[in-house]
Coordinates of C-alpha atoms and ligand atoms in Angstrom, one line a residue:
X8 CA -216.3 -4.2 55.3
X9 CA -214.5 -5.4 51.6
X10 CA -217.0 -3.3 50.1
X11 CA -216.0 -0.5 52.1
X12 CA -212.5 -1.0 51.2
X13 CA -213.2 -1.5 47.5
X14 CA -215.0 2.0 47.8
X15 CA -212.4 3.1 49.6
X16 CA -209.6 2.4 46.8
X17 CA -211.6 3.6 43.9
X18 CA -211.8 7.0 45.8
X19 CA -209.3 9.8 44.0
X20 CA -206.9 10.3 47.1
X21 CA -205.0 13.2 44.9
X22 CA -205.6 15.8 42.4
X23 CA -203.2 14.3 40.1
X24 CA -205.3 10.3 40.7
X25 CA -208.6 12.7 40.5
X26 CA -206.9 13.9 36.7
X27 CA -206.4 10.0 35.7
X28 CA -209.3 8.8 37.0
X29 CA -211.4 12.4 34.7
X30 CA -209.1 10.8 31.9
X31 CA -209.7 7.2 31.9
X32 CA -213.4 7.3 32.4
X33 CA -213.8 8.9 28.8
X34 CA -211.6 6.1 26.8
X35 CA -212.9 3.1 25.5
X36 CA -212.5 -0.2 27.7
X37 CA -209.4 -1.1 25.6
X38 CA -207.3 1.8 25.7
X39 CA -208.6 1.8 29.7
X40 CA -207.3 -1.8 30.1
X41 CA -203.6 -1.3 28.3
X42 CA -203.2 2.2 30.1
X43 CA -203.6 0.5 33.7
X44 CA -201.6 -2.5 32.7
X45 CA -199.0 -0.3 31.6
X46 CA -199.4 2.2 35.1
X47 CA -198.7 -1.2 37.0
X48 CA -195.3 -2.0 35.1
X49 CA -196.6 -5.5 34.1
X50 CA -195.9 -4.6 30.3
X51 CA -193.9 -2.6 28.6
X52 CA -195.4 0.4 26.3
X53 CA -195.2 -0.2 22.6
X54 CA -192.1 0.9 21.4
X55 CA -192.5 4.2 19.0
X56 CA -189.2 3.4 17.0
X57 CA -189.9 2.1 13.6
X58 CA -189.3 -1.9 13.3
X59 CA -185.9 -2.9 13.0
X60 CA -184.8 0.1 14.9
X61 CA -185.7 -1.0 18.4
X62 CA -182.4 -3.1 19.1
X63 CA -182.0 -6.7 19.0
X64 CA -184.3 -9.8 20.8
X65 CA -181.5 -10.8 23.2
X66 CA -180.2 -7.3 23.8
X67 CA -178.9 -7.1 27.3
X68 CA -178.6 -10.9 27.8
X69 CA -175.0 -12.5 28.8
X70 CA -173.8 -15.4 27.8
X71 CA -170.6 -17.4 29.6
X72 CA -169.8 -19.4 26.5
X73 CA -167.7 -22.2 27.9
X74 CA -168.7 -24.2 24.5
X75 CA -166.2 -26.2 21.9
X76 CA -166.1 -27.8 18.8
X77 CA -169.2 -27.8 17.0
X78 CA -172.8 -28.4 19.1
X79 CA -172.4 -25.8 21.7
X80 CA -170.9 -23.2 19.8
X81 CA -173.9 -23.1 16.6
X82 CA -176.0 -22.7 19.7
X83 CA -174.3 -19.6 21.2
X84 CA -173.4 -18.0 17.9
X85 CA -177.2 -18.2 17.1
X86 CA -177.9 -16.1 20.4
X87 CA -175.0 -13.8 19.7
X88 CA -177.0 -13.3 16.3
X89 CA -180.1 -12.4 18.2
X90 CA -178.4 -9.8 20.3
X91 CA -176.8 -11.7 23.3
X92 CA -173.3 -10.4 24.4
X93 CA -171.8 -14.0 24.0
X94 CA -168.3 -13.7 26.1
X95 CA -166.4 -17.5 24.6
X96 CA -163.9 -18.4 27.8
X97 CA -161.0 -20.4 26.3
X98 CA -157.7 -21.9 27.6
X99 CA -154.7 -19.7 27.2
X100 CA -152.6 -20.5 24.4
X101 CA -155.0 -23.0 23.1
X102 CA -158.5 -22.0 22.8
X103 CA -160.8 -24.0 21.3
X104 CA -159.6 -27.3 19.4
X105 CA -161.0 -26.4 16.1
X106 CA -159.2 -23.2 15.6
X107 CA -156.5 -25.4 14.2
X108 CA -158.7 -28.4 12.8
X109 CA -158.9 -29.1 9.0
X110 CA -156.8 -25.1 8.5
X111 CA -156.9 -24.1 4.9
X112 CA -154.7 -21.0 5.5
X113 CA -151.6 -21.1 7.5
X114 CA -151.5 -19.1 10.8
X115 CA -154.7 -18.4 10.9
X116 CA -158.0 -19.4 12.4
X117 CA -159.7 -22.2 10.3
X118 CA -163.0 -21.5 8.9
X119 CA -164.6 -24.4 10.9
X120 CA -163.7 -22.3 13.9
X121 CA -164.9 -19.0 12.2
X122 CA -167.8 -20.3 11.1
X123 CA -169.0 -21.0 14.5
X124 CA -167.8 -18.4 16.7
X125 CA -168.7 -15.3 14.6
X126 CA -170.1 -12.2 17.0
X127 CA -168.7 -13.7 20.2
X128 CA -166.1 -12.1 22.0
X129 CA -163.1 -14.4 23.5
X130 CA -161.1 -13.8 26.4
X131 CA -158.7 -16.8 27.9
X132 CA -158.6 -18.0 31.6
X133 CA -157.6 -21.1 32.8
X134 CA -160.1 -22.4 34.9
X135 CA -157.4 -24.4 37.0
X136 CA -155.5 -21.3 38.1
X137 CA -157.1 -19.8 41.4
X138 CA -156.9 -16.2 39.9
X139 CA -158.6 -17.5 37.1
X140 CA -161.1 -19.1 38.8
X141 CA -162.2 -15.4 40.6
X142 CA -162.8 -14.4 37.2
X143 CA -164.9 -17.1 36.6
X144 CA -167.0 -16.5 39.4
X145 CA -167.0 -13.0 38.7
X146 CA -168.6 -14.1 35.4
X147 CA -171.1 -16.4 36.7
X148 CA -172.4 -13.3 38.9
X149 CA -172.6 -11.3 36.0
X150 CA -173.6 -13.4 33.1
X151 CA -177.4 -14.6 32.1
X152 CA -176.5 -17.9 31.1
X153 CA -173.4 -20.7 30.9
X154 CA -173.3 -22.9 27.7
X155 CA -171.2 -25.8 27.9
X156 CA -170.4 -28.5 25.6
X157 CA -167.7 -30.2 27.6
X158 CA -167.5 -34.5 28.2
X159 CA -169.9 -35.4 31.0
X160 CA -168.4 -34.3 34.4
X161 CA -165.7 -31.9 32.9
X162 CA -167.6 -28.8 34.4
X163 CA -168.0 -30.4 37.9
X164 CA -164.7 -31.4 38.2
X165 CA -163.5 -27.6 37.6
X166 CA -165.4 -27.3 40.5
X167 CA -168.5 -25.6 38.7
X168 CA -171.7 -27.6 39.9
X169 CA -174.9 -26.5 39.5
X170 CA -175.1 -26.5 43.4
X171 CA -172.2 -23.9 43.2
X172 CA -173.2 -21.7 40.5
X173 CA -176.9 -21.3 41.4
X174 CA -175.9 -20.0 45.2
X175 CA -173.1 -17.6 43.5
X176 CA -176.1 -16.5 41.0
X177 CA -179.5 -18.0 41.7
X178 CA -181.0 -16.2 38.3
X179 CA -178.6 -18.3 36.3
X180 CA -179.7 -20.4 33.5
X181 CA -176.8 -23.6 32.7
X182 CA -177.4 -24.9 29.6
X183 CA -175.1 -27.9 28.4
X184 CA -175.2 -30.4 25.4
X185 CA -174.2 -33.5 26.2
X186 CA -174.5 -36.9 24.1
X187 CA -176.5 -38.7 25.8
X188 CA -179.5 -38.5 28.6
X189 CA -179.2 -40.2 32.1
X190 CA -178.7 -44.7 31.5
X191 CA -176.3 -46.9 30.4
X192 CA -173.9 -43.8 28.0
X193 CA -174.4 -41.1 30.0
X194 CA -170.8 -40.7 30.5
X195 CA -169.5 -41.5 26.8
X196 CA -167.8 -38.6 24.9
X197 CA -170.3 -38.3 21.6
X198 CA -169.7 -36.4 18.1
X199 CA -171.4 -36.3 14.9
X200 CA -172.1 -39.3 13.6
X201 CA -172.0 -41.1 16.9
X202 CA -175.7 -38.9 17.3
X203 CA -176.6 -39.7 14.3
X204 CA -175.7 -43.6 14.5
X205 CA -177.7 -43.7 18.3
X206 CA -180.4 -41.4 17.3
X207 CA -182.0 -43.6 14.5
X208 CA -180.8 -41.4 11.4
X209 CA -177.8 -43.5 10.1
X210 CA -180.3 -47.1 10.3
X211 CA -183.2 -45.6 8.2
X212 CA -180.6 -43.4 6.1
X213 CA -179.4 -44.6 2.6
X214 CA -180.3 -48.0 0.3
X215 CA -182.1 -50.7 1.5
X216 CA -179.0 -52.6 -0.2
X217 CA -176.6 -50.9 1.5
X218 CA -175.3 -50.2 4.8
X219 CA -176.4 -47.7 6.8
X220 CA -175.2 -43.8 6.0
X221 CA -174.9 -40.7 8.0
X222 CA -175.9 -37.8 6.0
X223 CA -173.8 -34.4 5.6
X224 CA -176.6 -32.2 7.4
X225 CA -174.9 -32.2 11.1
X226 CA -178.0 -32.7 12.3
X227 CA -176.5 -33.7 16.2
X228 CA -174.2 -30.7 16.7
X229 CA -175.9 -28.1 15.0
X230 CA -179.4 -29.8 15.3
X231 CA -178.7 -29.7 18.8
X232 CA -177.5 -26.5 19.4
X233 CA -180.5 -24.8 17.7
X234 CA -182.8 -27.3 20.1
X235 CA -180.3 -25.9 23.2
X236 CA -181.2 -22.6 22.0
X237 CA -184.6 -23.0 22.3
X238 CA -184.3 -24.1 25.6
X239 CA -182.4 -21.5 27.1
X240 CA -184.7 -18.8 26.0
X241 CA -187.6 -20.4 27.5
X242 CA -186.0 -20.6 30.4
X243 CA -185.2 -17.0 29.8
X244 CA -188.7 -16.1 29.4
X245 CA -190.0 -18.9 32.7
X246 CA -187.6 -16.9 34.9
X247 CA -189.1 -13.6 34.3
X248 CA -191.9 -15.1 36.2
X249 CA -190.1 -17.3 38.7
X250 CA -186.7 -15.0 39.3
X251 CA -184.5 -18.3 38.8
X252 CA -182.4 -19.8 36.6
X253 CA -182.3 -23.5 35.6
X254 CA -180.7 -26.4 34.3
X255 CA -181.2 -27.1 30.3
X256 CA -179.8 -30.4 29.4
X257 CA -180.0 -31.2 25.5
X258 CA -178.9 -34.8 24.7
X259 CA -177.3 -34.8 21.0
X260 CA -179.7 -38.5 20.6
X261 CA -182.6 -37.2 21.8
X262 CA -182.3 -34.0 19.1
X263 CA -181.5 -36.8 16.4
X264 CA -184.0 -38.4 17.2
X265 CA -186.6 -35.9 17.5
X266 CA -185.1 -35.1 13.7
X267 CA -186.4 -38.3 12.7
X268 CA -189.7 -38.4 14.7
X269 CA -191.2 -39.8 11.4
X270 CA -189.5 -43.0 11.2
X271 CA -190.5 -43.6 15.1
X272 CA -194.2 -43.3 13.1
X273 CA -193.5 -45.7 10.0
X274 CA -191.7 -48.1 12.9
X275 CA -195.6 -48.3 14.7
X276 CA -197.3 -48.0 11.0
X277 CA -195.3 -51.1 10.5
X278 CA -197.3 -53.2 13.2
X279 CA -200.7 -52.4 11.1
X280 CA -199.0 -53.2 7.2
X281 CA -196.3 -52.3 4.7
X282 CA -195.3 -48.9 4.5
X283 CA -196.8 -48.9 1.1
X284 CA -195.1 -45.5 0.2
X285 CA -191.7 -47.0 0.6
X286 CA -190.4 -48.1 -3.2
X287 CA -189.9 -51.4 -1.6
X288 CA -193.2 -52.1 -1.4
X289 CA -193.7 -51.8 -5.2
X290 CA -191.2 -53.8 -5.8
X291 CA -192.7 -56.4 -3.8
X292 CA -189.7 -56.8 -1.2
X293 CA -191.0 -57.6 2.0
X294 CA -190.5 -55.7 4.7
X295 CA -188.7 -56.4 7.8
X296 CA -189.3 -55.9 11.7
X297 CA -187.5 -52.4 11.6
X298 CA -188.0 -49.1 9.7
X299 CA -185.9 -49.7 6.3
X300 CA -183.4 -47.9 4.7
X301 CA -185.5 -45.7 2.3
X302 CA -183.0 -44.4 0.0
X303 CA -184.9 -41.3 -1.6
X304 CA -188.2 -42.3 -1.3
X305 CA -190.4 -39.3 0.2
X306 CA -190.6 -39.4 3.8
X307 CA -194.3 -37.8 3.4
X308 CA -197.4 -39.3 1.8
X309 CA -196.7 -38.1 -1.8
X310 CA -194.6 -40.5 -3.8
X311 CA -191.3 -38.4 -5.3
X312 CA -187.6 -39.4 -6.2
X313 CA -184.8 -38.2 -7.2
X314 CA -184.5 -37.6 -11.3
X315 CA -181.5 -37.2 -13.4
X316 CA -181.7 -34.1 -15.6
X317 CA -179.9 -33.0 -18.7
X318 CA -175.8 -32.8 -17.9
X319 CA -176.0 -35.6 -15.2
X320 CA -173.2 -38.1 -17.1
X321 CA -170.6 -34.9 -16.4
X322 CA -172.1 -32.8 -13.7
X323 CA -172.2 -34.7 -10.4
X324 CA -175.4 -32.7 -9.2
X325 CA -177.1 -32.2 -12.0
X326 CA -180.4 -33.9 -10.3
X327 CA -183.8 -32.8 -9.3
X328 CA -185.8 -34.2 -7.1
X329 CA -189.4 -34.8 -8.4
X330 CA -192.8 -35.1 -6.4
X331 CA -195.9 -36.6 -7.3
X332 CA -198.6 -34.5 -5.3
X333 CA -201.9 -36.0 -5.9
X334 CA -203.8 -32.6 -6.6
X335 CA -201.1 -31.9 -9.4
X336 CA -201.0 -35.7 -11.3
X337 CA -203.2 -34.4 -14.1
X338 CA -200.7 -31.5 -15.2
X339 CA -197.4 -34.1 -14.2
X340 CA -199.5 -36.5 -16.8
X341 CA -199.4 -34.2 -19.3
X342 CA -196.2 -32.6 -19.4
X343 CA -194.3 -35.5 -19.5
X344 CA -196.3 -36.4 -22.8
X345 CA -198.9 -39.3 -20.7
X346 CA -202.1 -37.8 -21.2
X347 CA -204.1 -40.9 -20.7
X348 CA -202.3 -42.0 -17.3
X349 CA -205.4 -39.0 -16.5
X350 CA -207.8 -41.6 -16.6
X351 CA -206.1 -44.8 -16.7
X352 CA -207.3 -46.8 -14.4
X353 CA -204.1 -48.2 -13.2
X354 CA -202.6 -44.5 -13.2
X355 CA -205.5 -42.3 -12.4
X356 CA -205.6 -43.1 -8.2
X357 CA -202.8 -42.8 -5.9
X358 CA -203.8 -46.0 -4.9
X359 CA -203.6 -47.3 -8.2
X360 CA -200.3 -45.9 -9.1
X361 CA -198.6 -47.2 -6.2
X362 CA -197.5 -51.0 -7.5
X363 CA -196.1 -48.8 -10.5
X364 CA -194.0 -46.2 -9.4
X365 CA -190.5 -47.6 -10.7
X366 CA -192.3 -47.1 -13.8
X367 CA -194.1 -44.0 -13.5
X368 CA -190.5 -42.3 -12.3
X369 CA -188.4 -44.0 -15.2
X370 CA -191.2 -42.5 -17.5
X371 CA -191.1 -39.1 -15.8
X372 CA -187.2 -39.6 -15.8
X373 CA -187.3 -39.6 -19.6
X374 CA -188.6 -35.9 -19.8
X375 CA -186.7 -34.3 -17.3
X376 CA -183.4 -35.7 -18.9
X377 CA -184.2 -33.4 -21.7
X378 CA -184.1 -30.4 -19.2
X379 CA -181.6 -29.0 -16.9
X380 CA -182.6 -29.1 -13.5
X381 CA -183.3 -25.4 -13.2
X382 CA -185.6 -25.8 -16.7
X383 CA -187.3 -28.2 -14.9
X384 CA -187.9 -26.2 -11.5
X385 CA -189.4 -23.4 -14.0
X386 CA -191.6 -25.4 -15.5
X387 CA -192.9 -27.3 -12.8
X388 CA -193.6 -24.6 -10.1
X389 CA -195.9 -23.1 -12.7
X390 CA -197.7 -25.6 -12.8
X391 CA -197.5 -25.9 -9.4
X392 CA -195.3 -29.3 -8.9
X393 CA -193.1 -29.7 -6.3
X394 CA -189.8 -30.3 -7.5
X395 CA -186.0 -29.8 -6.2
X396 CA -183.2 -28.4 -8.1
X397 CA -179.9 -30.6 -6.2
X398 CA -177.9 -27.5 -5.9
X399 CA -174.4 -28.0 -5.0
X400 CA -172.4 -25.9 -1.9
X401 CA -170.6 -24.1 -5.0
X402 CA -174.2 -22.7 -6.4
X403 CA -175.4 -22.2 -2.9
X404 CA -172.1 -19.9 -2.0
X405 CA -172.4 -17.9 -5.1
X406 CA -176.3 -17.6 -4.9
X407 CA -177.4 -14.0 -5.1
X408 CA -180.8 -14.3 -3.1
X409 CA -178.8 -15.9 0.1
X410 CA -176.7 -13.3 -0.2
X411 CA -179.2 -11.0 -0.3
X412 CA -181.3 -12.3 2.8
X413 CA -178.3 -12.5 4.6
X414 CA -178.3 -16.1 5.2
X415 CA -174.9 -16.1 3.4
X416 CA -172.8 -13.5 4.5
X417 CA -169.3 -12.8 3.9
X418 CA -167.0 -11.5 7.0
X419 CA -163.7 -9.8 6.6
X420 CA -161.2 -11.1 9.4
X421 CA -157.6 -10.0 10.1
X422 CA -155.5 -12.7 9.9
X423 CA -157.3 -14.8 7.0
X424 CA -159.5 -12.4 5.2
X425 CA -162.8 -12.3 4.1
X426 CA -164.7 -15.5 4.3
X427 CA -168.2 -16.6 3.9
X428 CA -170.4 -17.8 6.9
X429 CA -173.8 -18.6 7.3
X430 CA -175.9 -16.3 8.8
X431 CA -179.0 -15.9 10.8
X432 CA -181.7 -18.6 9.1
X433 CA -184.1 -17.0 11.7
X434 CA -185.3 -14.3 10.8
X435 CA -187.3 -11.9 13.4
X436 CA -188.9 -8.5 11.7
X437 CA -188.2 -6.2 14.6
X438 CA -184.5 -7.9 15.4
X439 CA -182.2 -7.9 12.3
X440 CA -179.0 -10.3 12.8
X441 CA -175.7 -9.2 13.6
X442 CA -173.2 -11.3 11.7
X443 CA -169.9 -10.2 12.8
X444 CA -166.3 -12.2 12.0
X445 CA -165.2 -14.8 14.8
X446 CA -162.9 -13.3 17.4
X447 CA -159.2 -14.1 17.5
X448 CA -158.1 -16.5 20.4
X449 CA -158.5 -13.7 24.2
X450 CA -159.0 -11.2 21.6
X451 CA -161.4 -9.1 24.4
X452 CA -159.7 -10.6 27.1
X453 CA -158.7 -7.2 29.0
X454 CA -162.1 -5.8 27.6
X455 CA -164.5 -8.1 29.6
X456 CA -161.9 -7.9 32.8
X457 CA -162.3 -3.9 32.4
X458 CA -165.6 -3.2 31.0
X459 CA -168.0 -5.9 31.8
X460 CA -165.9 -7.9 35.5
X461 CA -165.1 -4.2 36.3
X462 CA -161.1 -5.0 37.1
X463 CA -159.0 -2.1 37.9
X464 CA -155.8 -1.1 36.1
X465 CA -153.0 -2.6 38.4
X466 CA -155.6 -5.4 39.4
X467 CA -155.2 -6.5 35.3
X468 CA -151.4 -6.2 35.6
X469 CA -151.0 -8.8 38.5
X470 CA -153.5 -11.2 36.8
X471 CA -151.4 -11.0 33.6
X472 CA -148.5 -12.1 35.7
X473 CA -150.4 -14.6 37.8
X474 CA -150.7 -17.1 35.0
X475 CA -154.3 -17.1 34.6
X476 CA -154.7 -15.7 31.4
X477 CA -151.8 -16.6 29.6
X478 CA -150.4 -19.6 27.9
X479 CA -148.7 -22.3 30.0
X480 CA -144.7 -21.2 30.4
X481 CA -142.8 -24.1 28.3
X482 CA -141.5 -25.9 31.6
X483 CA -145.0 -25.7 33.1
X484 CA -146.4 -27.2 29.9
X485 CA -143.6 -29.9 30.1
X486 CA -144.5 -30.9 33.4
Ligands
CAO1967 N1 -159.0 -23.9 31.4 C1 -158.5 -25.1 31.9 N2 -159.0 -26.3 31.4 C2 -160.0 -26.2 30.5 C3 -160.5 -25.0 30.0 C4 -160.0 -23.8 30.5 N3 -160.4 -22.6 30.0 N4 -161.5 -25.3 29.1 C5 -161.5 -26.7 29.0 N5 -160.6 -27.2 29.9 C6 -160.4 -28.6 30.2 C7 -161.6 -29.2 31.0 O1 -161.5 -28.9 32.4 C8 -161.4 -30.7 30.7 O2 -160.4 -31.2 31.5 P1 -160.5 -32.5 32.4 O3 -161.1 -33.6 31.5 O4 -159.1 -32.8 32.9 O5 -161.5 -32.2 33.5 C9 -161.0 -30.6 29.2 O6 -160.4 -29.3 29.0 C10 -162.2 -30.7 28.3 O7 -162.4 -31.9 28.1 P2 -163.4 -32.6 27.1 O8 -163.4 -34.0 27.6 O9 -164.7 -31.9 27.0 O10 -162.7 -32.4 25.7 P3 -162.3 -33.5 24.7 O11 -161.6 -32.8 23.5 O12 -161.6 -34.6 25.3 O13 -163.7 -34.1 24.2 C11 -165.9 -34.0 23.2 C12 -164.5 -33.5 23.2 C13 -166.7 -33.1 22.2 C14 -165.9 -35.5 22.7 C15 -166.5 -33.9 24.6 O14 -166.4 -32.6 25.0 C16 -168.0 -34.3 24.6 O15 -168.4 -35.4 24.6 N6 -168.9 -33.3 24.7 C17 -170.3 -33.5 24.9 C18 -171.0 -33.8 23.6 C19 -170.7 -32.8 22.5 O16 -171.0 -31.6 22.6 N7 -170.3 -33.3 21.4 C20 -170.2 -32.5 20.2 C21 -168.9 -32.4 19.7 S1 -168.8 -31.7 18.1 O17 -168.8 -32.9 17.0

């Protein structure tokens, strides 16, 4: 009887199946294989449109950015660079806190605001107001995705629970940073360096003589965001399959931590023996019952530091940092004018050279004081060392080749002119970035009611006099 069927089914039923069926049969199993696939809808034909030229990743994705600050914001701004329409919902009159934080020009929207928000469009509601909560939901219906950054319970209490948002829009994906996972913090307000402190990176950051640093890398707002951003387009990509959204929960620790996944390795190594790649141990400190503060020994297996070069009593940055690769210590040997440290046997092993690496780097510290730090990064990567010019944020903003990839970009804006952000470090061959200036606060406001929420004419006017989109009248604010 299933035979029969089978039979049945591979039987042309109409001229036009007889034609495909003629066609097929003469193709090669591949070209068979990708036309059915593509007959069935599973996947998409190829694109004909040369690369570059087929739109962007996230085109057609919507993002409710409900995001402040720092952490959430990076995320959405790196999804808005990808494509994503990235609508930013901000309190009237307000907006977000950091258009007015550390402001180098007066009146106008400071550049750690611009340099966060850049290809988003902003429109103001107050989630409070009843009007403004329709649009809200209007929003959630229409949007992709929520990103929120806000303090743990902020989003519930505006009466947006994941219970209420997934029956409004089951395919939506709510994706919020906060500082820490479920136990004993869950429901502390985090920034920065709080991450950085709870995450292991300040303890294992600076000199073993000194107390512990956080470094200038914002490795728990941004380093989170970019991990929030890998979540949500996963969960992009899982509800293709499943037709649902999800929650996506990135705790600013765990991202710091997972930052410094290596010193959760030398904190088991430490069980077995000294960390014999750590300076300290050639200096014959002991070591402790925690990971150390390593100063700037290598975090990898290949002794390096950090050398002064020629300029360093004036110039602040004029330092490179120096790496002594195994395959590489004959040529090191002999550029610094040691050519017997080659077969020495107390310099011609790693193992060997270990006890004598204060030495080894005062010694190689000699030569590249007679170089400037870009000298020394020409010689050395001929010769294939790996070495690091410390450039400074001044030589990074005027660098030519990040201008040129477009990872430094400069964006002209109306109120404060052109400034220079940081563009799209990602870069996809058939997606170039869009790096467009940060929006001014409910710049797109009746833009997104109109265009995307679909509000009529007079329907705008009475929500402009409702109070929902506008700033608090002084009394109100008063009260
Ligand atoms: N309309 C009306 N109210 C709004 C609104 C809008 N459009 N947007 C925000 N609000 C309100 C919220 O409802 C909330 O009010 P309630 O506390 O009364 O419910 C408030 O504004 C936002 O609160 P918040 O606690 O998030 O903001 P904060 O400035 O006090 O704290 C921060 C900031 C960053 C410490 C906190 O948001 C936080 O811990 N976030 C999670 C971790 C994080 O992302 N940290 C990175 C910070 S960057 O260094």
């Amino acid at each position: 009887m299933a035979k029969k069927k089978q039979k049945a089914a591979k039987k042309p039923t109409s001229k036009a199946s007889a034609r495909k069926v003629v066609k097929l049969a003469g193709k090669k199993p591949a070209a068979k294989a990708r036309a059915k696939s593509n007959g069935n809808g599973h996947l998409p034909r190829m694109s004909t449109k040369p690369y570059g030229q087929a739109g962007r990743a996230l085109d057609g994705v919507k993002i409710l950015d409900f995001t402040h600050v720092q952490s959430g914001p990076t995320c959405t701004q790196l999804l808005a660079y990808m494509g994503a329409d990235v609508i930013k919902v901000e309190r009237p009159g307000a907006g977000d806190i950091t258009r007015g934080q550390l402001r180098d020009v007066p009146n106008a929207d400071s550049l750690y605001f611009t340099m966060l928000n850049g290809t988003k469009r902003s429109i103001t509601i107050d989630s409070k107001h009843p009007k403004g909560m329709d649009i809200l939901n209007r929003l959630i219906k229409t949007c992709d995705i929520l990103v929120e950054n806000f303090a743990p319970g902020a989003l519930d209490r505006m009466g947006l629970t994941w219970e209420y948002i997934h029956k409004l829009n089951p395919r939506m994906i709510v994706a919020s940073v906060k500082g820490f996972g479920p136990g004993p913090y869950e429901e502390c307000k985090v920034y920065e360096n709080v991450a950085q402190c709870a995450g292991g990176a300040a303890s294992t950051t600076g000199f073993r003589e000194g107390p512990p640093l956080v470094t200038g890398a914002q490795i728990g707002d941004s380093g989170t965001g970019l991990h929030l951003a890998l979540g949500i387009v996963s969960a992009l990509y899982q509800r293709i399959r499943t037709g649902r959204g999800q929650k996506v929960l990135c705790a600013m620790q765990d991202g710091v931590l997972n930052l410094c996944r290596v010193k959760l390795r030398d904190q088991q190594r430490l069980a077995h023996g000294p960390l014999t790649e750590y300076s300290q141990y050639s200096e014959g400190v002991p070591f402790g019952k925690a990971v150390p503060r390593a100063g700037n020994d290598s975090g990898g297996g290949q002794p390096a530091w950090l050398l002064k070069c020629k300029g360093w009593e004036t110039d602040p940055d004029a330092y490179i940092y120096f790496i002594t690769q195994a395959p590489v210590w004959n040529e090191i040997a002999d550029l610094i004018g040691e050519p017997t440290w080659k077969t020495d046997p107390d310099y011609a092993t790693p193992k060997a050279r270990l006890p004598r690496l204060k030495k080894i780097f005062a010694r190689i510290e000699e030569w590249t004081q007679t170089k400037t730090k870009f000298e020394v990064m020409d010689i050395c990567n001929a010769l294939d060392i790996p070495v690091g010019p410390i450039l400074s944020m001044k030589e990074i903003a005027e660098d030519e080749s990040l201008r040129a990839t477009g990872t430094v970009v400069e964006v002209d804006h109306p109120t404060r002119g052109k400034y220079l952000t940081v563009g799209n470090p990602i870069k996809l061959s058939d997606s170039p970035a869009k790096v467009e200036r940060s929006p001014l606060l409910g710049e797109h406001t009746e833009e997104v009611l109109s265009k995307v929420l679909g509000y009529s004419a007079s329907e705008i006017a009475d929500i402009k006099t409702s109070g929902a989109i506008t700033p608090p009248k002084k009394e109100e604010k008063a009260a």
